[in-house]
Coordinates of C-alpha atoms and ligand atoms in Angstrom, one line a residue:
X1 CA -69.3 -95.3 -72.5
X2 CA -65.7 -94.1 -72.3
X3 CA -62.3 -95.6 -71.8
X4 CA -61.2 -93.9 -68.6
X5 CA -61.6 -96.8 -66.1
X6 CA -60.2 -97.8 -62.8
X7 CA -58.2 -101.0 -62.5
X8 CA -57.4 -102.0 -58.9
X9 CA -58.1 -98.5 -57.7
X10 CA -56.0 -96.8 -60.3
X11 CA -57.4 -94.7 -63.2
X12 CA -56.3 -95.7 -66.7
X13 CA -56.7 -93.8 -70.0
X14 CA -57.3 -96.8 -72.2
X15 CA -54.2 -99.0 -71.4
X16 CA -52.0 -96.3 -69.8
X17 CA -52.1 -95.4 -66.1
X18 CA -53.1 -91.7 -65.8
X19 CA -50.4 -91.2 -63.2
X20 CA -47.8 -92.2 -65.7
X21 CA -49.1 -89.6 -68.2
X22 CA -49.0 -86.9 -65.4
X23 CA -45.4 -87.9 -64.6
X24 CA -44.4 -87.8 -68.3
X25 CA -46.2 -84.6 -69.4
X26 CA -46.9 -82.7 -66.1
X27 CA -50.1 -81.2 -64.9
X28 CA -52.6 -79.7 -65.5
X29 CA -53.0 -82.1 -68.4
X30 CA -55.9 -82.8 -70.8
X31 CA -56.0 -86.5 -71.8
X32 CA -58.2 -87.7 -74.7
X33 CA -59.1 -91.3 -75.6
X34 CA -58.9 -92.1 -79.3
X35 CA -61.0 -95.3 -78.8
X36 CA -63.7 -93.2 -77.1
X37 CA -63.7 -90.7 -79.9
X38 CA -64.0 -93.3 -82.6
X39 CA -66.7 -95.1 -80.6
X40 CA -68.7 -92.0 -80.1
X41 CA -68.4 -90.8 -83.7
X42 CA -69.4 -94.2 -85.0
X43 CA -72.3 -94.6 -82.6
X44 CA -73.7 -91.2 -83.6
X45 CA -73.1 -91.5 -87.3
X46 CA -74.5 -95.0 -87.6
X47 CA -77.6 -94.0 -85.8
X48 CA -78.6 -92.2 -89.1
X49 CA -77.5 -94.9 -91.5
X50 CA -81.1 -95.3 -92.8
X51 CA -81.1 -91.7 -94.0
X52 CA -78.9 -89.9 -96.5
X53 CA -76.8 -87.8 -94.1
X54 CA -73.5 -86.2 -93.2
X55 CA -72.2 -85.8 -89.7
X56 CA -70.3 -82.6 -89.4
X57 CA -68.4 -82.6 -86.1
X58 CA -68.6 -79.2 -84.5
X59 CA -65.0 -78.0 -84.3
X60 CA -65.6 -75.5 -81.5
X61 CA -66.1 -78.3 -79.0
X62 CA -62.5 -79.5 -79.3
X63 CA -60.4 -78.3 -82.1
X64 CA -57.1 -80.0 -81.4
X65 CA -55.6 -81.1 -84.7
X66 CA -55.2 -84.7 -83.6
X67 CA -58.8 -84.9 -82.6
X68 CA -59.9 -83.4 -85.9
X69 CA -57.6 -85.7 -87.9
X70 CA -58.9 -88.8 -86.1
X71 CA -62.6 -87.8 -86.7
X72 CA -61.8 -86.9 -90.4
X73 CA -60.4 -90.5 -90.7
X74 CA -63.7 -91.8 -89.4
X75 CA -65.4 -89.9 -92.2
X76 CA -66.6 -86.9 -90.4
X77 CA -67.4 -83.6 -92.0
X78 CA -66.9 -80.4 -89.9
X79 CA -69.0 -77.5 -88.7
X80 CA -66.9 -74.4 -88.4
X81 CA -67.5 -70.9 -87.1
X82 CA -64.4 -69.0 -88.0
X83 CA -61.5 -68.6 -90.4
X84 CA -59.3 -70.2 -87.7
X85 CA -61.5 -73.3 -87.5
X86 CA -61.4 -73.5 -91.3
X87 CA -57.6 -73.4 -91.2
X88 CA -57.6 -76.1 -88.5
X89 CA -60.0 -78.4 -90.4
X90 CA -58.1 -78.1 -93.6
X91 CA -54.8 -78.6 -91.8
X92 CA -56.3 -81.8 -90.3
X93 CA -57.1 -83.1 -93.8
X94 CA -60.8 -82.6 -93.7
X95 CA -62.5 -82.7 -97.2
X96 CA -63.7 -79.1 -97.8
X97 CA -66.8 -80.5 -99.5
X98 CA -67.8 -81.8 -96.0
X99 CA -67.4 -78.4 -94.3
X100 CA -70.4 -76.2 -93.3
X101 CA -69.8 -72.7 -92.0
X102 CA -72.1 -71.4 -89.3
X103 CA -72.0 -68.2 -87.1
X104 CA -73.6 -64.7 -87.0
X105 CA -70.5 -62.6 -87.7
X106 CA -68.6 -64.0 -90.6
X107 CA -66.1 -61.4 -91.8
X108 CA -65.3 -60.7 -95.5
X109 CA -61.9 -62.3 -95.3
X110 CA -63.3 -65.4 -93.7
X111 CA -66.0 -65.7 -96.4
X112 CA -63.4 -65.4 -99.1
X113 CA -61.2 -68.1 -97.5
X114 CA -64.2 -70.5 -97.2
X115 CA -65.1 -69.8 -100.9
X116 CA -61.6 -70.3 -102.0
X117 CA -61.4 -73.6 -100.1
X118 CA -64.7 -74.8 -101.8
X119 CA -66.7 -75.6 -98.7
X120 CA -70.0 -77.4 -98.9
X121 CA -72.1 -74.5 -97.7
X122 CA -72.6 -71.4 -95.6
X123 CA -75.3 -71.4 -92.9
X124 CA -76.4 -67.8 -93.3
X125 CA -77.7 -65.9 -90.3
X126 CA -78.8 -62.5 -91.7
X127 CA -79.7 -60.8 -94.9
X128 CA -76.6 -58.6 -94.5
X129 CA -74.5 -61.7 -94.6
X130 CA -76.4 -63.1 -97.6
X131 CA -75.7 -59.9 -99.6
X132 CA -72.0 -59.9 -98.5
X133 CA -71.5 -63.5 -99.5
X134 CA -73.1 -62.7 -102.9
X135 CA -70.8 -59.7 -103.5
X136 CA -67.7 -61.7 -102.6
X137 CA -68.7 -64.8 -104.5
X138 CA -69.5 -62.7 -107.6
X139 CA -66.1 -60.9 -107.4
X140 CA -64.3 -64.3 -107.1
X141 CA -66.3 -65.8 -109.9
X142 CA -67.7 -68.5 -107.6
X143 CA -71.1 -69.7 -106.5
X144 CA -71.8 -70.0 -102.8
X145 CA -74.1 -72.8 -101.7
X146 CA -76.2 -71.5 -98.8
X147 CA -78.7 -72.6 -96.2
X148 CA -80.5 -70.0 -94.2
X149 CA -80.4 -70.6 -90.4
X150 CA -84.0 -70.4 -89.1
X151 CA -84.7 -69.6 -85.6
X152 CA -87.7 -71.9 -84.9
X153 CA -88.4 -70.3 -81.5
X154 CA -88.2 -73.5 -79.5
X155 CA -87.2 -73.8 -75.9
X156 CA -84.4 -76.3 -75.6
X157 CA -84.7 -76.4 -71.8
X158 CA -81.0 -76.0 -71.2
X159 CA -78.7 -73.3 -69.6
X160 CA -79.7 -69.9 -71.0
X161 CA -76.2 -69.1 -72.1
X162 CA -76.3 -72.1 -74.5
X163 CA -79.9 -71.7 -75.7
X164 CA -79.8 -70.5 -79.3
X165 CA -83.1 -71.1 -80.9
X166 CA -85.5 -68.9 -79.0
X167 CA -87.1 -65.7 -80.3
X168 CA -84.8 -63.3 -78.4
X169 CA -81.5 -65.1 -79.3
X170 CA -79.1 -63.4 -81.7
X171 CA -79.0 -66.5 -84.0
X172 CA -80.7 -67.2 -87.3
X173 CA -83.7 -65.5 -89.0
X174 CA -87.3 -65.7 -87.8
X175 CA -89.6 -67.6 -90.1
X176 CA -91.4 -64.6 -91.6
X177 CA -88.2 -62.8 -92.5
X178 CA -86.7 -66.1 -93.8
X179 CA -89.2 -66.4 -96.5
X180 CA -88.2 -63.0 -97.9
X181 CA -84.6 -63.9 -97.4
X182 CA -85.0 -67.0 -99.5
X183 CA -86.7 -65.0 -102.2
X184 CA -83.7 -62.7 -102.1
X185 CA -81.3 -65.6 -102.2
X186 CA -82.9 -66.9 -105.3
X187 CA -82.3 -63.6 -107.1
X188 CA -78.8 -62.8 -105.8
X189 CA -75.9 -63.5 -108.1
X190 CA -73.3 -65.9 -106.8
X191 CA -75.7 -67.5 -104.4
X192 CA -77.3 -71.0 -104.7
X193 CA -79.8 -71.7 -101.9
X194 CA -79.5 -75.4 -101.3
X195 CA -80.7 -76.0 -97.7
X196 CA -82.3 -75.1 -94.5
X197 CA -80.6 -75.0 -91.1
X198 CA -81.3 -74.6 -87.4
X199 CA -79.5 -75.2 -84.1
X200 CA -81.6 -74.7 -81.0
X201 CA -79.0 -75.1 -78.2
X202 CA -76.5 -77.3 -76.5
X203 CA -76.6 -80.0 -73.8
X204 CA -80.2 -81.0 -74.5
X205 CA -81.3 -83.9 -72.5
X206 CA -84.6 -84.7 -74.3
X207 CA -85.5 -85.4 -77.9
X208 CA -88.7 -83.4 -77.8
X209 CA -87.3 -79.9 -78.5
X210 CA -85.4 -81.3 -81.5
X211 CA -88.6 -82.8 -82.9
X212 CA -90.5 -79.6 -82.3
X213 CA -87.9 -77.7 -84.2
X214 CA -87.8 -80.3 -86.9
X215 CA -91.5 -80.1 -87.4
X216 CA -91.4 -76.4 -87.9
X217 CA -88.4 -76.6 -90.2
X218 CA -89.9 -79.3 -92.3
X219 CA -93.2 -77.5 -92.7
X220 CA -91.3 -74.3 -93.6
X221 CA -89.2 -76.3 -96.0
X222 CA -92.3 -77.5 -97.8
X223 CA -93.5 -73.9 -98.2
X224 CA -90.1 -73.1 -99.7
X225 CA -90.2 -76.1 -102.1
X226 CA -93.6 -74.9 -103.2
X227 CA -92.1 -71.6 -104.0
X228 CA -89.4 -73.2 -106.2
X229 CA -86.5 -73.2 -103.7
X230 CA -84.5 -76.3 -104.6
X231 CA -83.7 -77.6 -101.0
X232 CA -81.3 -80.5 -100.9
X233 CA -80.0 -80.3 -97.3
X234 CA -81.7 -80.1 -93.9
X235 CA -79.2 -79.2 -91.2
X236 CA -80.5 -79.8 -87.7
X237 CA -77.3 -78.5 -85.9
X238 CA -75.9 -80.1 -82.8
X239 CA -76.9 -80.1 -79.2
X240 CA -77.4 -83.6 -78.0
X241 CA -76.4 -83.7 -74.3
X242 CA -74.2 -86.0 -72.3
X243 CA -74.1 -87.3 -68.7
X244 CA -72.0 -85.0 -66.5
X245 CA -73.8 -85.9 -63.3
X246 CA -77.3 -87.4 -63.2
X247 CA -78.6 -86.3 -66.6
X248 CA -80.1 -89.0 -68.7
X249 CA -79.9 -87.8 -72.3
X250 CA -81.2 -90.0 -75.0
X251 CA -78.7 -92.4 -76.6
X252 CA -77.7 -91.4 -80.1
X253 CA -79.5 -94.5 -81.3
X254 CA -82.8 -93.2 -79.9
X255 CA -82.0 -89.8 -81.3
X256 CA -81.3 -91.4 -84.7
X257 CA -84.5 -93.5 -84.6
X258 CA -86.7 -90.5 -83.8
X259 CA -85.2 -88.3 -86.5
X260 CA -85.3 -91.2 -89.0
X261 CA -89.0 -91.7 -88.3
X262 CA -89.7 -88.0 -88.7
X263 CA -87.8 -87.7 -91.9
X264 CA -88.3 -90.9 -93.7
X265 CA -90.5 -89.4 -96.4
X266 CA -88.3 -86.4 -97.0
X267 CA -85.8 -86.6 -99.8
X268 CA -83.3 -84.1 -98.3
X269 CA -79.9 -85.0 -97.0
X270 CA -79.7 -84.6 -93.2
X271 CA -76.8 -82.7 -91.8
X272 CA -75.9 -82.9 -88.1
X273 CA -73.4 -80.9 -86.2
X274 CA -72.7 -82.8 -82.9
X275 CA -69.9 -81.5 -80.7
X276 CA -70.2 -82.4 -77.1
X277 CA -71.7 -85.9 -77.6
X278 CA -68.6 -86.9 -79.6
X279 CA -65.8 -85.4 -77.4
X280 CA -67.3 -84.5 -74.0
X281 CA -66.7 -87.8 -72.3
X282 CA -63.6 -88.6 -74.4
X283 CA -61.5 -86.3 -72.3
X284 CA -60.3 -85.7 -68.7
X285 CA -58.4 -82.9 -67.1
X286 CA -55.7 -84.2 -64.8
X287 CA -54.6 -82.0 -61.9
X288 CA -52.4 -82.2 -58.9
X289 CA -53.4 -81.2 -55.4
X290 CA -51.2 -78.3 -54.3
X291 CA -52.5 -77.7 -50.8
X292 CA -55.5 -78.6 -48.6
X293 CA -56.8 -75.9 -46.4
X294 CA -59.4 -75.8 -43.6
X295 CA -61.1 -72.6 -42.7
X296 CA -63.7 -72.2 -40.0
X297 CA -66.5 -72.7 -42.5
X298 CA -65.0 -74.8 -45.3
X299 CA -62.5 -77.4 -46.5
X300 CA -60.6 -76.4 -49.7
X301 CA -58.7 -78.6 -52.0
X302 CA -56.4 -76.3 -53.9
X303 CA -55.3 -77.8 -57.2
X304 CA -53.0 -76.7 -60.1
X305 CA -55.8 -76.5 -62.7
X306 CA -58.0 -73.4 -62.6
X307 CA -60.8 -71.5 -64.3
X308 CA -58.3 -70.6 -67.1
X309 CA -58.0 -74.3 -67.9
X310 CA -61.7 -75.3 -67.5
X311 CA -64.1 -72.4 -67.3
X312 CA -67.3 -74.3 -67.4
X313 CA -67.9 -74.5 -63.6
X314 CA -67.2 -70.7 -63.3
X315 CA -69.2 -69.7 -66.3
X316 CA -72.3 -72.0 -66.2
X317 CA -72.0 -73.4 -62.7
X318 CA -71.4 -76.7 -64.6
X319 CA -70.9 -80.0 -62.8
X320 CA -67.9 -82.1 -63.6
X321 CA -67.3 -85.3 -61.7
X322 CA -63.9 -85.4 -60.0
X323 CA -62.1 -88.6 -58.9
X324 CA -58.8 -89.6 -57.4
X325 CA -56.3 -90.9 -60.0
X326 CA -55.2 -93.5 -57.3
X327 CA -57.9 -94.3 -54.8
X328 CA -56.6 -94.0 -51.2
X329 CA -59.8 -95.1 -49.5
X330 CA -60.0 -92.2 -47.1
X331 CA -63.4 -91.2 -45.8
X332 CA -65.5 -88.6 -47.7
X333 CA -65.3 -85.0 -46.9
X334 CA -67.4 -82.0 -48.1
X335 CA -64.9 -79.8 -50.0
X336 CA -64.6 -77.0 -52.6
X337 CA -62.1 -77.9 -55.3
X338 CA -60.5 -74.6 -56.3
X339 CA -57.6 -73.3 -58.5
X340 CA -54.9 -70.8 -57.8
X341 CA -56.6 -67.9 -59.6
X342 CA -57.4 -64.7 -57.7
X343 CA -61.2 -64.9 -58.1
X344 CA -63.9 -66.6 -56.0
X345 CA -65.4 -68.0 -59.3
X346 CA -62.2 -70.1 -59.7
X347 CA -63.6 -73.4 -58.7
X348 CA -63.9 -76.8 -60.3
X349 CA -66.4 -78.1 -57.7
X350 CA -68.3 -76.6 -54.8
X351 CA -69.7 -78.4 -51.8
X352 CA -68.6 -81.8 -53.2
X353 CA -68.6 -85.0 -51.2
X354 CA -65.4 -86.8 -52.1
X355 CA -62.7 -88.8 -50.4
X356 CA -60.1 -86.8 -48.5
X357 CA -57.0 -86.0 -50.5
X358 CA -53.5 -84.8 -49.7
X359 CA -51.0 -82.4 -51.4
X360 CA -49.1 -84.1 -54.2
X361 CA -52.0 -86.5 -55.1
X362 CA -53.6 -86.4 -58.5
X363 CA -57.3 -85.8 -59.4
X364 CA -59.1 -86.4 -62.7
X365 CA -61.9 -84.0 -63.7
X366 CA -64.2 -86.0 -66.0
X367 CA -66.2 -85.0 -69.0
X368 CA -63.7 -82.4 -69.9
X369 CA -63.2 -83.2 -73.6
X370 CA -65.8 -80.7 -74.9
X371 CA -65.5 -76.9 -74.3
X372 CA -62.5 -77.6 -72.0
X373 CA -59.1 -76.7 -73.5
X374 CA -60.7 -74.7 -76.3
X375 CA -62.2 -72.2 -73.8
X376 CA -58.9 -72.0 -71.8
X377 CA -57.0 -68.7 -71.5
X378 CA -53.8 -67.3 -70.1
X379 CA -55.5 -65.5 -67.2
X380 CA -53.2 -64.8 -64.3
X381 CA -50.4 -65.5 -66.9
X382 CA -50.8 -69.2 -66.6
X383 CA -49.4 -71.1 -69.5
X384 CA -52.1 -73.3 -71.2
X385 CA -52.1 -77.0 -70.3
X386 CA -50.7 -79.7 -72.5
X387 CA -53.0 -82.1 -74.4
X388 CA -52.4 -85.8 -74.9
X389 CA -54.2 -88.3 -77.1
X390 CA -54.0 -91.9 -75.9
X391 CA -54.7 -94.8 -78.3
X392 CA -54.4 -98.1 -76.6
X393 CA -50.9 -98.2 -75.1
X394 CA -49.6 -95.3 -77.1
X395 CA -49.7 -91.6 -76.0
X396 CA -49.1 -88.7 -78.3
X397 CA -48.4 -85.2 -77.1
X398 CA -51.2 -83.5 -79.1
X399 CA -50.3 -80.0 -77.9
X400 CA -47.3 -79.0 -76.0
X401 CA -47.6 -77.2 -72.7
X402 CA -47.1 -73.5 -73.2
X403 CA -43.9 -72.0 -71.8
X404 CA -43.3 -68.6 -70.1
X405 CA -41.6 -67.6 -73.4
X406 CA -44.9 -68.4 -75.3
X407 CA -46.7 -66.2 -72.8
X408 CA -44.8 -63.1 -73.9
X409 CA -43.9 -64.1 -77.5
X410 CA -46.3 -61.8 -79.2
X411 CA -45.6 -58.8 -77.0
X412 CA -42.8 -56.3 -76.8
X413 CA -41.1 -54.3 -74.1
X414 CA -42.2 -50.7 -74.2
X415 CA -39.6 -49.2 -71.9
X416 CA -36.0 -48.5 -72.8
Ligands
LLP1 N1 -73.8 -76.1 -84.3 C1 -73.9 -74.8 -83.9 C2 -74.3 -73.9 -84.9 C3 -73.5 -74.5 -82.6 O1 -73.6 -73.2 -82.2 C4 -73.0 -75.5 -81.7 C5 -72.7 -75.1 -80.3 C6 -73.0 -76.8 -82.1 C7 -73.3 -77.1 -83.4 C8 -72.5 -77.9 -81.3 O2 -73.3 -78.1 -80.2 P1 -73.1 -79.4 -79.2 O3 -73.4 -80.6 -80.0 O4 -71.7 -79.4 -78.8 O5 -74.0 -79.1 -78.1 N2 -69.5 -73.6 -74.2 C9 -70.7 -74.2 -73.9 C10 -71.4 -74.8 -75.2 C11 -71.6 -73.8 -76.3 C12 -72.2 -74.4 -77.5 C13 -72.2 -73.4 -78.6 N3 -72.7 -73.9 -79.9 C14 -70.5 -75.3 -72.9 O6 -69.4 -75.4 -72.4 O7 -71.5 -75.9 -72.4

C-alpha cells in the first residue's frame, strides 16, 4: 500500500497534488512519500517482532539523506556497500552499531573508515578480504566483528543480473571453502567471527528460495557452532520483491511468519537487509510529455525523463506502471514511452496500452523509489533530477536539481 492516490482523477502524493509539485520543482522529478516509507519499514520490521532481530535497510536502494534520516528515526540499521554509503549513513544520524558492511571489493581505506566508525560488522566475501581486515584492524588496535557471506547455491528465480546466490555468481564463499575461512577467522588477530551471512538475490516473489537458503545456512551454522565458532548473528540479506505489474510477492507478514517458524529454536539475532520492499513503491518519477510522434509502425510518447533518470527498463527490461497525473479520459493507445537520449534502449515503457496524452501533460512513473535516482547518471549531459520528500501537506526538496554548472564543476578547460 502506498500514498500516491487519485482524487477526482488527479494524482496526489499524500495530501499534495503531484501537478503542484511539478510546477514548484520542475520535471523530471522524483517524489517520495514519508508516510509510505514509515508504513513499509514498520510493516517489515514488526513482522519479525517475535525474534531478536535488526532490520538494516539496504542503502543502495535509495540513499537520499532525507530517506535515510527518516528510516533511522524509525529505528532502522543500515546495510552499506561502500565508503560513500557509510558517509551517507553517518551523516543521516544512523547509529554505527547498527551498520553492516557488505560487498566483494572493500578497499583498505573503506575498511579503515568503517573500523574507525565502529560498525556492527563486516560481511566478508573472500579470504583475501578477511586477511586484509585483520591487518588493518591490528594496525588500528581494533577488533573487527565479521560474518562470512556464504553462497548457498540457491536459485532465487529472478532476473539473472540480480541473482547473487548461485554457484557461478561472484558473491560470497562456497560452503566448503567457508569452513576453512571460519577456521582462519578464528586464528587471525583483530578478527572476531560473530555471524553468518547470505543474500541470494533481489525482487524475489516467493518465500521458498529464502527458506531453502536459510535451511542450508542454519545447518552450516550448526557445524560451525560445533567447531566452537561463537555465532551470534544470522544475516539473511534482502531481496523481498514488490508488485511492479502483476507479481504477487509475499507480504512482509507472511515472510516474517515463515522465517520466525524456521528460526524459533535458534538463539541467533536475525539481521535483514531489505531495500526495494521499503522504498520501491514509496517513490514516483514525474515527467512531462515533450512531444507525441506517430511513425508508420508506432506511436511514441516522448517525455523529459530518460534512461539516465531511470535505467531499470533499459537495463533489465523492467516494467514500471505509468499513469497520467491528471486523467483526461482519452481512449487507450498502444505507445512506446521514450526519453530524449540518443539510444534505442532509452525507453520507460514499450508497447504499452495507455490513454492518449498530449505535449505538456504530466505522467507519473510508479514504483520508482528503489534503484531509481541512485542509478541515474549524467549521460547526454543531462543534469540529474530533483528529489522531493512529501510528508502529509509538507514537501521538502530533498535534493536540488543539478545545474549546468554542476555538470562541469569537476572538470577543467584544457585549451588556452
Ligand atoms: N543486501 C545485499 C548484500 C544486496 O546486494 C542487496 C541488493 C540488498 C541487500 C537489497 O536487496 P533488495 O531488498 O533491494 O532486493 N538494481 C537492481 C537491484 C540490485 C540489487 C543489488 N543488491 C534493480 O533495479 O532491480
